[in-house]
Each structure stands twice: as C-alpha cells, then as structure tokens.
Amino acid sequence: RVNHTLTLLPKEYGFSLIMFGGRLNNGQHANETYRLDVGDLNPPRQGTWQWSEVISNPATGNPPVAREGHTAVIFRNYFVIFGGLCSTGLLNDIRALDLDSMEWQTPPVAGMPPIRRHGHASATFARRMVVFGGFSEYGDVEKDLYVLDMDRWKWTTPE
C-alpha cells in the first residue's frame, strides 16, 4: 500500500493511529479505514501492536470514495481527509470520520475550496486545516495555500 495516510489519534483514544486509503499492490485505490493500537507506550511499554479494520455504518454515512494522495488531520473528535486521486480523477472534497461513533460525514463546507489535487501537504494550526501545494489535474505543481476553518467548515486563502 502506498500514498495512504497514517494519523496519530488524540490520547483520549488510546495509543492508536488511523490509516485510510492509498493504492494497493494490484493498482486499485482503497477506501478502507484501519486502526493500529500500539499498546501502552509509557515505560515499561506493555501490550502488542494490533491492526483492526474500522467498520462504519453505511446507513448513517458512506465511506469516502477510494483514493490515494490525500491528506488527513485530527480535529476534536474527527479524522478529516481532503482531496486525493480516485479512479475517475482528482478530488477536493472534505470527509470526516466521527471517532466516537465511527460514522463518516460530509461537513457542509462553505467558501472557495482549493482546486482538485493530490500529493499536497496538510497540517492543523489553531483549529484550522492548512493545505499547501500538490499536483493539479493538468499536472501542474501548485504552490498555493488554503485554510479550512474547521469550527465553521469554511475555506479561505490567507492574504
């Protein structure tokens, strides 16, 4: 698996990471979500590392389309993904997995989103998701910066 995300969960969810998406060995895009529990990392470091698939309830929210080259951040109790490349082209969507209910949601995003892209970088800063760069649908390397206020789910560009 390549071009997936592996994101550290907040400490209230234990010593765990969450993995989403990517491209599989057979060339197909993936949309499975896995959790890696790593036991207690505090000395004396007890426990074993264990993968488990996160099964979401499709009646309450379908998982995102299979993709690679997306980014992921944690905000409050949400695992938030942006963009990537799927079998039909590039994406610029926002999807959020509620870590308490393990249900995927599509937040009501406002503002002008970044153009569709993959291979970009994201980070959280002051309750915002900051997105930089990546490849656009024309193969251009982007050098733009967008900010998603995750309290209001609104895109802006810094001045």
PDB file of N, CA and C in Angstrom, residues 90 115-120 132-144:
ATOM      1  N   LEU A  90      -9.101  13.636  -9.968  1.00  0.00           N
ATOM      2  CA  LEU A  90      -8.712  14.295  -8.725  1.00  0.00           C
ATOM      3  C   LEU A  90      -9.930  14.732  -7.913  1.00  0.00           C
ATOM      4  N   ILE A 115      -8.457  23.962  -5.755  1.00  0.00           N
ATOM      5  CA  ILE A 115      -8.743  23.130  -6.917  1.00  0.00           C
ATOM      6  C   ILE A 115      -8.405  21.681  -6.569  1.00  0.00           C
ATOM      7  N   ARG A 116      -8.969  20.765  -7.343  1.00  0.00           N
ATOM      8  CA  ARG A 116      -8.720  19.341  -7.091  1.00  0.00           C
ATOM      9  C   ARG A 116      -7.226  19.061  -7.185  1.00  0.00           C
ATOM     10  N   ARG A 117      -6.761  18.164  -6.268  1.00  0.00           N
ATOM     11  CA  ARG A 117      -5.322  17.909  -6.207  1.00  0.00           C
ATOM     12  C   ARG A 117      -5.005  16.629  -5.466  1.00  0.00           C
ATOM     13  N   HIS A 118      -3.771  16.195  -5.634  1.00  0.00           N
ATOM     14  CA  HIS A 118      -3.231  15.081  -4.856  1.00  0.00           C
ATOM     15  C   HIS A 118      -1.759  15.368  -4.591  1.00  0.00           C
ATOM     16  N   GLY A 119      -1.182  14.667  -3.635  1.00  0.00           N
ATOM     17  CA  GLY A 119       0.231  14.865  -3.320  1.00  0.00           C
ATOM     18  C   GLY A 119       0.521  16.160  -2.587  1.00  0.00           C
ATOM     19  N   HIS A 120      -0.480  16.781  -2.016  1.00  0.00           N
ATOM     20  CA  HIS A 120      -0.330  18.027  -1.267  1.00  0.00           C
ATOM     21  C   HIS A 120       0.055  17.713   0.179  1.00  0.00           C
ATOM     22  N   PHE A 132      -1.337  22.905   1.483  1.00  0.00           N
ATOM     23  CA  PHE A 132      -0.353  23.549   0.612  1.00  0.00           C
ATOM     24  C   PHE A 132       0.044  22.620  -0.529  1.00  0.00           C
ATOM     25  N   GLY A 133       0.134  23.197  -1.715  1.00  0.00           N
ATOM     26  CA  GLY A 133       0.760  22.547  -2.852  1.00  0.00           C
ATOM     27  C   GLY A 133       0.013  21.356  -3.417  1.00  0.00           C
ATOM     28  N   GLY A 134       0.789  20.454  -4.018  1.00  0.00           N
ATOM     29  CA  GLY A 134       0.245  19.260  -4.647  1.00  0.00           C
ATOM     30  C   GLY A 134       0.219  19.380  -6.159  1.00  0.00           C
ATOM     31  N   PHE A 135      -0.269  18.310  -6.794  1.00  0.00           N
ATOM     32  CA  PHE A 135      -0.400  18.259  -8.244  1.00  0.00           C
ATOM     33  C   PHE A 135      -1.848  18.502  -8.620  1.00  0.00           C
ATOM     34  N   SER A 136      -2.074  19.404  -9.586  1.00  0.00           N
ATOM     35  CA  SER A 136      -3.434  19.670 -10.067  1.00  0.00           C
ATOM     36  C   SER A 136      -3.742  18.736 -11.227  1.00  0.00           C
ATOM     37  N   GLU A 137      -4.966  18.837 -11.748  1.00  0.00           N
ATOM     38  CA  GLU A 137      -5.394  17.917 -12.801  1.00  0.00           C
ATOM     39  C   GLU A 137      -4.655  18.102 -14.114  1.00  0.00           C
ATOM     40  N   TYR A 138      -3.958  19.193 -14.289  1.00  0.00           N
ATOM     41  CA  TYR A 138      -3.196  19.405 -15.518  1.00  0.00           C
ATOM     42  C   TYR A 138      -1.734  19.029 -15.345  1.00  0.00           C
ATOM     43  N   GLY A 139      -1.406  18.411 -14.200  1.00  0.00           N
ATOM     44  CA  GLY A 139      -0.030  18.012 -13.928  1.00  0.00           C
ATOM     45  C   GLY A 139       0.816  19.136 -13.374  1.00  0.00           C
ATOM     46  N   ASP A 140       0.207  20.307 -13.166  1.00  0.00           N
ATOM     47  CA  ASP A 140       0.947  21.438 -12.610  1.00  0.00           C
ATOM     48  C   ASP A 140       1.245  21.200 -11.136  1.00  0.00           C
ATOM     49  N   VAL A 141       2.390  21.665 -10.704  1.00  0.00           N
ATOM     50  CA  VAL A 141       2.720  21.648  -9.285  1.00  0.00           C
ATOM     51  C   VAL A 141       2.198  22.954  -8.697  1.00  0.00           C
ATOM     52  N   GLU A 142       1.251  22.840  -7.795  1.00  0.00           N
ATOM     53  CA  GLU A 142       0.642  24.022  -7.192  1.00  0.00           C
ATOM     54  C   GLU A 142       1.517  24.554  -6.059  1.00  0.00           C
ATOM     55  N   LYS A 143       1.465  25.857  -5.848  1.00  0.00           N
ATOM     56  CA  LYS A 143       2.204  26.471  -4.737  1.00  0.00           C
ATOM     57  C   LYS A 143       1.287  27.407  -3.965  1.00  0.00           C
ATOM     58  N   ASP A 144       0.020  27.040  -3.905  1.00  0.00           N
ATOM     59  CA  ASP A 144      -0.967  27.865  -3.222  1.00  0.00           C
ATOM     60  C   ASP A 144      -1.227  27.339  -1.811  1.00  0.00           C
TER      61      ASP A 144
END
